[in-house]
C-alpha cells in the first residue's frame, strides 16, 4: 500500500464557542423597574442572584454520506488538522461546545435619566448540542472497517464527554462566584445594562474554555498516532 493510498482514522475537531470569540448565545429578558430610585447611587442587591446551571450531553449522530475526499475538504473547512504523509480521513468526530446564558436584571431608574441594573437570575447551559461521527461512504454497516472506525471515534466521544463531566463543577463554581460578586452597572437603558452584565460573566468564564481545550488536545492526540492507526487497520483485510 503506497503512502498516497493510506486511510486514516483521523482525530476529532470541535468548535469552542467562547474560545473562538463568537458571541455567547443568550437572550436577555428584563425585569421592569418596580420602584423609583431613592438616590443616584447603584446599590448592591440584598439577595444573591439565583443560579441555574445545566449540562447538555448532546445526542450522538452518525453520518455516512461523505466520501473520503469530501471528509477531507470538510475537515479543512471546519478547522480540522492538516492531512500529511498521504493519510486520508475515513472517520472524524465533530463537536461544538456551547455556553448559553439567559440573564434577568432588576433595572431601576437612578433619577438622572439612567438605570442601575443588577443581576437577579442567571440560567446557563453548557455542553454539546450534538456529536457527529463521520464514517467515509462505502463501508457497510456492520463491516469490519465500519466497526473499526466506529470503535475509534467512540473513544473520542468518550473523551469529550468525560472531560466535560470533570469541568462542569468548575464552570458552575466560576459562574456562581462571578454572579454573586457582580457590581451593579449604570447605563442609558436597561437593555444595555443587561448586556454589560452578561459580557462581564462571559469574560470570567472564558479562561475555562482554554483550559478544557488544553485537556482535550493531548487526550485525543494519544489516540491519533500512526502506530495506533496501523494497528487498528491491521484488524481488517482491506481498506
PDB file of C-alpha atoms in Angstrom, residues 139-150 232-239:
ATOM      1  CA  UNK A 139     -18.147   0.884   4.384  1.00  0.00           C
ATOM      2  CA  UNK A 140     -21.275  -1.151   5.032  1.00  0.00           C
ATOM      3  CA  UNK A 141     -22.780  -1.004   8.494  1.00  0.00           C
ATOM      4  CA  UNK A 142     -21.543  -3.979  10.445  1.00  0.00           C
ATOM      5  CA  UNK A 143     -18.489  -4.489   8.233  1.00  0.00           C
ATOM      6  CA  UNK A 144     -15.053  -4.894   9.783  1.00  0.00           C
ATOM      7  CA  UNK A 145     -13.944  -1.496   8.517  1.00  0.00           C
ATOM      8  CA  UNK A 146     -17.082   0.297   9.680  1.00  0.00           C
ATOM      9  CA  UNK A 147     -16.884  -1.209  13.165  1.00  0.00           C
ATOM     10  CA  UNK A 148     -13.179  -0.350  13.411  1.00  0.00           C
ATOM     11  CA  UNK A 149     -13.844   3.317  12.577  1.00  0.00           C
ATOM     12  CA  UNK A 150     -16.795   3.493  14.969  1.00  0.00           C
ATOM     13  CA  UNK A 232      -6.397  -0.696  14.044  1.00  0.00           C
ATOM     14  CA  UNK A 233      -6.251  -1.142  10.280  1.00  0.00           C
ATOM     15  CA  UNK A 234      -4.424  -4.446  10.633  1.00  0.00           C
ATOM     16  CA  UNK A 235      -7.604  -5.899  12.101  1.00  0.00           C
ATOM     17  CA  UNK A 236      -9.368  -5.759   8.713  1.00  0.00           C
ATOM     18  CA  UNK A 237      -8.127  -7.439   5.485  1.00  0.00           C
ATOM     19  CA  UNK A 238      -8.784  -4.455   3.186  1.00  0.00           C
ATOM     20  CA  UNK A 239      -9.482  -0.722   3.353  1.00  0.00           C
TER      21      UNK A 239
END
